[in-house]
XYZ file of C-alpha atoms in Angstrom:
509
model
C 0.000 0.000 0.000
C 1.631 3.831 -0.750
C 1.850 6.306 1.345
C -0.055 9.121 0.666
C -0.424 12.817 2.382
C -3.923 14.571 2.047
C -6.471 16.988 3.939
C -8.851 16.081 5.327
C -11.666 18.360 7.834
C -12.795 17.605 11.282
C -15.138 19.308 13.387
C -14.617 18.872 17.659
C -15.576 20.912 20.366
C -14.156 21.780 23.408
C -13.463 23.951 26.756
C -11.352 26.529 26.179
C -10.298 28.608 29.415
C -10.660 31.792 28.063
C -10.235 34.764 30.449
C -13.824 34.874 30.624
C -14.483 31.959 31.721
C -11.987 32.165 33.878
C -13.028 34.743 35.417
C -16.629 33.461 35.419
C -15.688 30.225 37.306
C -13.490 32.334 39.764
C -16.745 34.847 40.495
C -18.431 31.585 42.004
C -15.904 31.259 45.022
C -15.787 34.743 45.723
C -16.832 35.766 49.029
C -19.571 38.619 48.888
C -16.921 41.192 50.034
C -14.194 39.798 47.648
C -17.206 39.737 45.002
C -17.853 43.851 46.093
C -14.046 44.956 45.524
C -13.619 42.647 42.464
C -16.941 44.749 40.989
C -15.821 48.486 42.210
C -12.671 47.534 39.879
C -14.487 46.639 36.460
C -16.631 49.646 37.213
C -13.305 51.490 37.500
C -12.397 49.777 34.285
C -15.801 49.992 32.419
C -17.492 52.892 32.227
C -20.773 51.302 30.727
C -20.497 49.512 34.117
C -22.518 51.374 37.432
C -24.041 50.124 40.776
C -28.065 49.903 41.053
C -27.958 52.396 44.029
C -31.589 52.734 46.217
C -31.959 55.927 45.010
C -32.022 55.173 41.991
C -34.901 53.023 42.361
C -36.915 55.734 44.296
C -35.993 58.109 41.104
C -37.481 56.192 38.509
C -34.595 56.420 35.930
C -33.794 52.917 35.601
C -36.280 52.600 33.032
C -33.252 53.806 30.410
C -30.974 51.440 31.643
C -30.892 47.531 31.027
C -29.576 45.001 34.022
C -28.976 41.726 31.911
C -30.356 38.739 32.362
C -30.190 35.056 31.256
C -33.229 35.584 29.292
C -32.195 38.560 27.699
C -30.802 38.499 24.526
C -27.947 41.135 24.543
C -26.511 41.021 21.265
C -28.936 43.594 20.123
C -27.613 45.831 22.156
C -24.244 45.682 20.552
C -25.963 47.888 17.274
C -27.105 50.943 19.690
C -27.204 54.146 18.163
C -27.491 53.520 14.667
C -23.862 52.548 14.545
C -22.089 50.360 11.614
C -19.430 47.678 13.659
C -17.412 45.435 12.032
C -18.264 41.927 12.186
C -14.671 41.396 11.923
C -14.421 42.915 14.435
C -16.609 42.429 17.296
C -15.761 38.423 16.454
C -12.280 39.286 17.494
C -13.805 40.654 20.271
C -15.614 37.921 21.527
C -13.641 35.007 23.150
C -16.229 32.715 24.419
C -19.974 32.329 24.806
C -21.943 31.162 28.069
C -22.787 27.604 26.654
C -19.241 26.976 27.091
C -19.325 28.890 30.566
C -21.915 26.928 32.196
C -22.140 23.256 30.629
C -23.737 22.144 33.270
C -26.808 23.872 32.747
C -29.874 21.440 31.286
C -30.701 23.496 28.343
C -27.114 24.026 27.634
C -26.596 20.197 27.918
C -29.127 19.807 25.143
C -27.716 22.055 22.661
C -24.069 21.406 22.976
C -24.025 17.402 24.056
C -23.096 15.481 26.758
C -19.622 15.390 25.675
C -18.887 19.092 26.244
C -20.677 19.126 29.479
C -18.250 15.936 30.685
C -15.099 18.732 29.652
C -15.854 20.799 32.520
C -14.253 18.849 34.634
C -11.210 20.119 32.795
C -11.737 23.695 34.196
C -11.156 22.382 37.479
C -7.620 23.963 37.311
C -8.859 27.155 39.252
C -8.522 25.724 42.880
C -9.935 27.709 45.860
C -7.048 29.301 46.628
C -5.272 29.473 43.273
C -7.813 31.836 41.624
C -8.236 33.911 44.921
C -4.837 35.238 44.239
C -5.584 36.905 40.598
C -7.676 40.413 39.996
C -5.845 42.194 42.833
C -3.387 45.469 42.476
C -0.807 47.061 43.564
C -2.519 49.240 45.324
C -5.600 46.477 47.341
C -2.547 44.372 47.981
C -0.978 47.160 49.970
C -4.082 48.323 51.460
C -5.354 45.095 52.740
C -3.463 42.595 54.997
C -2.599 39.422 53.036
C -4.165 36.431 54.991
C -3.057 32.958 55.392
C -5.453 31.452 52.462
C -4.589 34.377 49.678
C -0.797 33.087 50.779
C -1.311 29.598 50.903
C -3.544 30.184 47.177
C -0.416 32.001 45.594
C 1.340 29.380 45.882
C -0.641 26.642 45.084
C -1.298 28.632 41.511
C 2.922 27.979 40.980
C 2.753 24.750 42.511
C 3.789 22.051 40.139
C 0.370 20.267 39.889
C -2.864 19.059 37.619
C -6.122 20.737 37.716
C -7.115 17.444 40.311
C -4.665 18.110 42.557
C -4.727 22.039 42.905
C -8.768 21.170 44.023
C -7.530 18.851 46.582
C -5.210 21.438 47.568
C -7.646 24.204 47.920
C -9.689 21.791 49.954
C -6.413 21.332 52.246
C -6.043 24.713 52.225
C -9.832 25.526 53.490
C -8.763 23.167 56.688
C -5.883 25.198 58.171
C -6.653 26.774 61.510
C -5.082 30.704 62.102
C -2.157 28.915 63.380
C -1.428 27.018 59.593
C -2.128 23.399 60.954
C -4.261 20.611 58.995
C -7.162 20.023 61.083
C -9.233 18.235 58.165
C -8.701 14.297 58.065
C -7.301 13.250 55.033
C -9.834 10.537 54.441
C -12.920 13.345 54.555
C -11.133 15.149 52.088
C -10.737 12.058 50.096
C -14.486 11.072 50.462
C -15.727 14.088 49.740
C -13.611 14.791 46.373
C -14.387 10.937 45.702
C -10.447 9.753 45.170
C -8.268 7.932 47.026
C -6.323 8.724 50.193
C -2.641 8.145 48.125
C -3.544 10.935 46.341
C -4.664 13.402 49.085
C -1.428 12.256 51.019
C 0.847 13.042 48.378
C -0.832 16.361 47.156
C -0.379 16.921 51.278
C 3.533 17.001 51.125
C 3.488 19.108 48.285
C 1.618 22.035 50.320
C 4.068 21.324 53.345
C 6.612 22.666 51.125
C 5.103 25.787 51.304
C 6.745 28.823 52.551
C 6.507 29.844 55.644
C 7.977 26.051 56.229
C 5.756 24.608 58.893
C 2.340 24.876 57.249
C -0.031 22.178 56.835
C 1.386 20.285 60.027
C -0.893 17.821 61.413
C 0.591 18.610 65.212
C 3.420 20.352 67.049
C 6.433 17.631 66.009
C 5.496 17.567 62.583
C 5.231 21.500 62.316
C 9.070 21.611 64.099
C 10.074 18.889 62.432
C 9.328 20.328 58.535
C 10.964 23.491 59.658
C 14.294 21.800 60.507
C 14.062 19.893 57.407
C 14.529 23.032 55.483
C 17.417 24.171 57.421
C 18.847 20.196 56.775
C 18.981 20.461 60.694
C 16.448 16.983 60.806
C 19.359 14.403 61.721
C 18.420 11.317 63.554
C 19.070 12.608 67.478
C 16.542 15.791 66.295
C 13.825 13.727 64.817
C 14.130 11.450 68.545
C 13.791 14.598 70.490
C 10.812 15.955 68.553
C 9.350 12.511 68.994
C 9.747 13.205 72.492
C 8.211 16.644 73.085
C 6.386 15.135 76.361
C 9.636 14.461 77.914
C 10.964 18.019 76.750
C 7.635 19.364 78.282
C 8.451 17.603 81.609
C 12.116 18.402 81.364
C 13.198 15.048 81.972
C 16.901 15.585 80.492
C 18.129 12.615 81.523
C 15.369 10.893 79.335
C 16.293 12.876 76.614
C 19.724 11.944 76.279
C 19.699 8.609 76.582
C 16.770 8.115 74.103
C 19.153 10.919 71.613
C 22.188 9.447 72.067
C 23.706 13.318 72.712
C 25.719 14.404 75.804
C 24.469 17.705 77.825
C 26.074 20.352 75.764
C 24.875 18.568 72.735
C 21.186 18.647 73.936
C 21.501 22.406 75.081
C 22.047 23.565 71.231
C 19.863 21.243 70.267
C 16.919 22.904 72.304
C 18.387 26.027 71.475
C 17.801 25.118 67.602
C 14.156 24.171 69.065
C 13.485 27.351 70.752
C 14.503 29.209 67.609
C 11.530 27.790 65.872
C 8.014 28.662 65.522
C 4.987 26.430 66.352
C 2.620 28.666 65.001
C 3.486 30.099 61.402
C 0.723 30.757 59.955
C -0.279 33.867 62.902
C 2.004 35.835 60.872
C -1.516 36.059 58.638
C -3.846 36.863 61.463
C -2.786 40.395 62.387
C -5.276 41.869 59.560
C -8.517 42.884 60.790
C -11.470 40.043 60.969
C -14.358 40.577 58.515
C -18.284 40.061 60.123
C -19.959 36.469 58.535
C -22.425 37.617 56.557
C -24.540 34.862 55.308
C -25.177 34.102 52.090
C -28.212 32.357 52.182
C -31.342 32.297 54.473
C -33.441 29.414 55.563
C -36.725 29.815 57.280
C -39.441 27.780 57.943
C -42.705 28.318 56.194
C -46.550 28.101 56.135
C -46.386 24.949 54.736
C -43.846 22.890 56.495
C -41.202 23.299 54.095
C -38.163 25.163 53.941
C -38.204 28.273 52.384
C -34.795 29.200 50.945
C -33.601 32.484 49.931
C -30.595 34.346 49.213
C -29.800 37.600 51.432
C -29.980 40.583 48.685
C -27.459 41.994 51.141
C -24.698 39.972 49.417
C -25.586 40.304 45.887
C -24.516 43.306 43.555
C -26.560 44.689 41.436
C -24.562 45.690 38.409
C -25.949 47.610 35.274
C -25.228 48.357 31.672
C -25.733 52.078 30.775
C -27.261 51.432 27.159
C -28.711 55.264 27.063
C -24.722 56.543 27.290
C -23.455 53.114 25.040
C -25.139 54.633 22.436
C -25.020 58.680 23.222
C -20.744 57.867 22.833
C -20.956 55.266 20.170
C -22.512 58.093 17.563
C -19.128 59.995 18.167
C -17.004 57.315 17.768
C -13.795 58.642 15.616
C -11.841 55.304 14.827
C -11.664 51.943 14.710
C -9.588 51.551 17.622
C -12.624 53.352 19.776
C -15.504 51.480 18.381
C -13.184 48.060 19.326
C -12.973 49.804 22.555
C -16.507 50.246 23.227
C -17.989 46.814 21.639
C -15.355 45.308 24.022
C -16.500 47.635 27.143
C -20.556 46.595 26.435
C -19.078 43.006 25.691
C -17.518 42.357 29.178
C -20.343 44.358 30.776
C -23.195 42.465 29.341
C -20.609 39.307 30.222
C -20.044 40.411 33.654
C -23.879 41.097 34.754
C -25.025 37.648 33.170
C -22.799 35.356 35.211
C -23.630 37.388 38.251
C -27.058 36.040 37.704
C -25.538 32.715 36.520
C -23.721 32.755 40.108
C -26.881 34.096 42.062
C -29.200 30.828 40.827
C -26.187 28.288 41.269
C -25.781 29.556 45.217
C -29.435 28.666 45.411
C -29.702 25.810 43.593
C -26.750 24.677 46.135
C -27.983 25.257 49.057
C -31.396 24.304 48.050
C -30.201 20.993 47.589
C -28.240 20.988 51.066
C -31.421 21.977 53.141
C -33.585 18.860 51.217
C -30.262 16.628 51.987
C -29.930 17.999 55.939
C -33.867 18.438 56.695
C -33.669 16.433 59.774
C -30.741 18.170 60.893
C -32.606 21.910 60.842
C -35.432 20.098 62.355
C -33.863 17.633 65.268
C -30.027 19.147 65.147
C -26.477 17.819 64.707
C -27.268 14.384 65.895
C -29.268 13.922 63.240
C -26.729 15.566 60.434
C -26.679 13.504 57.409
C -23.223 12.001 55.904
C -22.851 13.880 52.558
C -20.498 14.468 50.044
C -20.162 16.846 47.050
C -20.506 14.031 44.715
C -24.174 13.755 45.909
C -25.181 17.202 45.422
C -23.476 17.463 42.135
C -25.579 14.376 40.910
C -28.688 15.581 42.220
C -28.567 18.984 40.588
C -27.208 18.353 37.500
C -23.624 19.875 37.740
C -20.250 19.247 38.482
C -18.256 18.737 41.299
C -15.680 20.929 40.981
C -19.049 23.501 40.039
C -20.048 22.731 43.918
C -16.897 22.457 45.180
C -16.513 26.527 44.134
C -19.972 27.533 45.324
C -19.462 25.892 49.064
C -16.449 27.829 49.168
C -16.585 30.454 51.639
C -19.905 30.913 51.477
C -22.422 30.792 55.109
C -26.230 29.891 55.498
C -28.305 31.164 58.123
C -30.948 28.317 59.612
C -32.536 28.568 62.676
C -29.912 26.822 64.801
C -27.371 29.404 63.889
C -25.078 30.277 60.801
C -22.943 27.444 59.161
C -20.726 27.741 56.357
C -21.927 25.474 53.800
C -19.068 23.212 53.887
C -20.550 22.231 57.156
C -22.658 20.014 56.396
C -20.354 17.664 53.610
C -18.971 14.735 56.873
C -17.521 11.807 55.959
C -19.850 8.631 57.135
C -19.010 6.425 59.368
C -20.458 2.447 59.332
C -23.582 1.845 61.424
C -22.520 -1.308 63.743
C -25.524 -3.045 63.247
C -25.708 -2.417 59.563
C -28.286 0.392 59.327
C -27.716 3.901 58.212
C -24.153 5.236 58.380
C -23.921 8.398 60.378
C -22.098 11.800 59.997
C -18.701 12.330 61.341
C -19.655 15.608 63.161
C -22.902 13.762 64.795
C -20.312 11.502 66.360
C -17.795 14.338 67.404
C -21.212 15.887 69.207
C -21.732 12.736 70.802
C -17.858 12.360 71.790
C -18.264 15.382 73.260
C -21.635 15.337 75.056
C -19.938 12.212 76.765
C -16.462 13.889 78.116
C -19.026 17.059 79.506
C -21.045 14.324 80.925
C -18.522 11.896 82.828
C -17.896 12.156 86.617
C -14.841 13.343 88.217
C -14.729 9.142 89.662
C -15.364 7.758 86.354
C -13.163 9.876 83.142
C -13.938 7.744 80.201
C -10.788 6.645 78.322
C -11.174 6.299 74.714
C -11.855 2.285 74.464
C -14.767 3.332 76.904
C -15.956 6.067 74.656
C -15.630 3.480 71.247
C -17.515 0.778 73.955
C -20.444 3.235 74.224
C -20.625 4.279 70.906
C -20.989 0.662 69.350
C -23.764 0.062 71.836
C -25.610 3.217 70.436
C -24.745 1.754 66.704
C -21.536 3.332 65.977
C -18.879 1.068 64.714
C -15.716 3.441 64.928
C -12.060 2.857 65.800
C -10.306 3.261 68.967
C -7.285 5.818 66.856
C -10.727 7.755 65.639
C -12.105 8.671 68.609
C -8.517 9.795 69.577
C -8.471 12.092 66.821
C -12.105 13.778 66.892
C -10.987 14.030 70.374
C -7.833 15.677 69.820
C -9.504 17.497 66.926
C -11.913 19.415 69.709
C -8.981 20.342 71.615
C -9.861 17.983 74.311
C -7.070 16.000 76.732
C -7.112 12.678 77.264
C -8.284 10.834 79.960
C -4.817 10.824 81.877
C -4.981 14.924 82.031
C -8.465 14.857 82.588
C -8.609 12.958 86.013
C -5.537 15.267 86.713
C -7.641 17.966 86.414
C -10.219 16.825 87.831
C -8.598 15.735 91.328
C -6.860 19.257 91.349
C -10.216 20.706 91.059
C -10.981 18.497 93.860
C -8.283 18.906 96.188
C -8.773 22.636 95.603
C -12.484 22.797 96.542
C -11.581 21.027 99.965
C-alpha cells in the first residue's frame, strides 16, 4: 500500500479557558466582600459599568438602563445608536460564549451534548485558593493585609500540579486553623472529592513545602520537624527529640539523652535550635482585621412545612449596563480603535452582569439541595446531620463537582440553629454497627463530646470506653478515631483529665 499525504476536515468541540471563563468560574468562590471589591474595579475599568444604588430606584430612571439577564438576549444591544461595527471585528472581540461557561446547565446540555458538558471537569484547574490570588493590584494588595489562604492560594497557583490536585489542595487549604495546621482528616477530604487517600497524602507534602515552612502540620512535632528539614537540621538525634516533646515538656533531660544518644552540651544547642523555631506560622496572617460572617443564604421555615430558601440581597450586587450613554458615545465614535474599545467595554459588561445572575441561581440551587439533603438536621439538630459528600449534590442537581466544590467555598447559610458555612454540612460517614444507616462524622464528634461534659470526676472515660459506648448506640468506629475527633476538639485525654479533675478536687476542699 503507498503512502499518501492529504487533507482532510474535522469538526470537535471543546473547553477553552478563556479569560472569561476564567473569570466566570473564579466569580463563584468569591466571598460577597471579595465579590464587592472585584466589581468596584471593572466599574473602574468599564465605564458602561454602574451600581443599582436605592436611590435610583426611588428616582425612577432605571427605566433607560438595562440590568442583563439570562433571558435577555444582549446582542442587540451591541448595534445601539445607529452605529455600523465590524463583524470582523466584534468576532475578534468575543472570546467565548456562556454555553461553554456553564455546561452544566440542562438546556445548555441539550444544545451542545453530553460530551462538552463531561469537559468541565477540565476547568477544574482554578482551585480555591489558586484563583483567589488573581484580579488584585498594587494598590488592594498594599491596602489590605494578606491572609493565610490568599498566601497559601499564591502558591498553590505555581505549585507544580494538575487541575485534580490544585482542588484537593484548595480543599487542604480551606482546613488550616489561624495557626497554619491541617485540622481536616485526610480521608474526609478524600471522600468528599471521591479519590483515594494516596492521592490526598501526596498532594499533602506538596503544600508542606510551602513557605513559611511549617504549614499544613498535622501537630506540634510535625510543624518543628518540617521546619528543621529546610534548614537540613532533621538528623536522627533531632527527629528522637521531637518525637519526644512530652519528655521536653516535663524536662526530663536525663530521658532525653539517653533516648538521643547526645551528651548535655549537645542537647543544650539542640533545644536552642528548638526554641529558635516557631509552632505557630501561619499567625504571621492573622494580624489583619477580621471581617463580620455575613450569610449568604437564608433558611426559614414556612406556612407549609417546608423550607423556604432564599438568598440575602445583602450579598448580591446589582450591576448595570448604561445602554442610554453606550449609544449617546458610540454616535461619536472617531476610529476603529474606539468602536473596538466600546464593543469590548458593552461586551464584558453584558458578560459580567449575566454570570452574576448565573452565580446568584447556582448559590441557590446549592444550598437548596443541602437543606432537602440535611432536613432532619434543621429540624432535630447535629445528631441527626446527614453524611454527605459533594458528589451527591453534584448528581442531584445536574452539575459538576468541581461547580459545587466553588460555590461551598466560603460561602455561610443562616438556619434557625445558627449560621454554618456550607461546607458544614459535607462529613464523611461512618459504618452503622448493626448495619443500618451510616452516620455523619460531626454527629459523632457531638456525641464524643456530650460524653467527656457528661462523665464524673470518679469515672473519666478513656477512649476504648468512649468506642464501647458508641458501638452500643450503633456506631462502629475505631479506637485511633475517637482519639483524633478528640484531639480534633482540643480535648485531653483521659490521663490529664482525672488530673484535672482531682486538682479541682483537692482545691475545693
Amino acid at each position: 500500500m503507498a503512502l499518501a499525504a492529504k487533507l482532510q476536515l474535522r469538526q470537535s468541540q471543546s473547553l477553552v479557558m478563556t479569560p472569561q471563563l476564567m473569570q466566570s468560574i473564579r466569580l463563584l468562590q468569591l466571598t460577597h466582600i471579595e465579590l464587592e471589591r472585584f466589581i468596584d474595579e471593572e466599574i473602574e475599568r468599564n465605564p458602561l459599568l454602574e451600581r443599582a444604588e436605592p436611590q435610583d430606584d426611588a428616582a425612577g430612571d432605571l427605566s433607560q438602563k438595562s440590568e442583563a439577564s439570562p433571558e435577555k438576549d444582549t446582542e442587540g444591544d451591541w448595534f445601539a445608536g445607529e452605529m455600523e461595527w465590524s463583524a470582523e471585528a466584534i468576532s475578534q472581540k468575543l472570546d467565548s460564549s456562556l454555553e461553554n461557561l456553564f455546561p452544566d446547565d440542562p438546556g445548555t446540555s441539550e444544545r451542545l451534548g453530553p460530551d462538552l458538558t463531561a469537559q468541565w471537569k477540565s476547568a477544574a484547574g482554578g482551585g480555591a485558593g489558586a484563583a483567589s490570588s488573581e484580579g488584585f493590584d498594587v494598590g488592594d494588595m498594599a491596602a489590605a493585609a494578606i491572609t493565610l489562604r490568599d498566601h497559601v492560594g499564591e502558591q498553590i497557583a505555581l505549585a507544580s500540579l494538575s487541575p485534580s490536585e490544585r482542588l484537593i489542595a484548595g480543599e487542604l487549604a480551606e482546613g488550616l486553623d489561624e495557626a497554619g495546621y491541617l485540622r481536616t482528616e485526610l480521608d474526609e477530604i478524600a471522600v468528599r472529592l471521591g479519590t483515594d487517600g494516596a492521592t490526598v497524602a501526596q498532594v499533602l507534602g506538596v503544600c508542606q513545602t510551602f513557605e513559611p515552612a511549617g504549614l499544613f502540620a498535622r501537630d506540634l512535632a510535625e510543624c518543628l520537624s518540617l521546619q528543621l528539614a529546610v534548614r537540613d537540621r532533621l538528623d536522627p538525634a533531632m527527629k528522637a527529640l521531637v518525637a519526644n516533646l512530652e519528655l521536653l515538656a516535663r524536662r526530663d533531660f536525663q530521658t532525653l539523652k539517653r533516648i538521643c544518644g547526645v551528651d548535655e552540651e549537645d542537647l543544650l544547642d539542640m533545644l536552642a535550635e528548638i526554641r529558635a523555631l516557631d509552632p505557630r506560622p501561619g499567625l504571621a496572617f492573622s494580624g489583619g482585621a477580621s471581617d463580620a460572617i455575613v450569610a449568604d443564604v437564608e433558611v426559614r421555615a414556612a406556612n407549609d412545612g417546608s423550607w423556604a430558601v432564599e438568598l440575602n440581597a445583602d450579598t448580591l450586587p446589582r450591576v448595570l449596563v448604561d445602554n442610554v450613554y453606550f449609544a449617546r458615545i458610540a454616535t461619536h465614535a472617531k476610529d476603529q480603535a474606539e468602536k473596538e474599545f466600546l464593543a469590548e467595554c458593552l461586551q464584558n459588561a453584558n458578560w459580567l452582569t449575566r454570570s452574576l445572575d448565573q452565580r446568584a441561581k447556582t448559590i441557590l440551587k446549592v444550598a437548596s439541595e443541602i437543606v432537602r439533603q440535611q432536613d432532619a438536621f434543621l429540624v432535630h439538630g447535629v445528631r441527626h446531620l446527614k453524611p454527605l459528600n459533594l458528589r451527591t449534590v453534584a448528581d442531584a442537581i445536574g452539575m459538576h463537582e468541581s461547580t459545587v466544590s466553588r460555590v461551598t467555598a466560603n460561602k455561610y447559610m443562616l438556619t434557625p440553629r445558627g449560621v454554618f458555612e456550607l461546607r458544614y454540612f459535607f462529613t464523611a460517614s461512618i459504618a452503622s454497627a448493626e448495619g443500618g444507616e451510616a452516620h455523619s462524622s460531626e454527629a459523632v464528634r457531638d456525641r464524643i463530646k456530650q460524653m467527656i461534659d457528661e462523665e464524673k470526676p470518679i469515672d473519666v472515660l478513656s477512649d476504648d470506653a468512649i468506642v464501647d459506648m458508641l458501638k452500643e448506640s450503633g456506631v462502629d468506629i475505631a479506637r485511633r478515631t475517637v482519639a483524633k475527633y478528640r484531639e480534633g476538639m482540643n480535648i485531653p485525654s483521659s490521663v490529664q483529665r482525672r488530673r484535672e479533675k482531682r486538682a479541682l478536687a483537692n482545691a475545693g476542699r
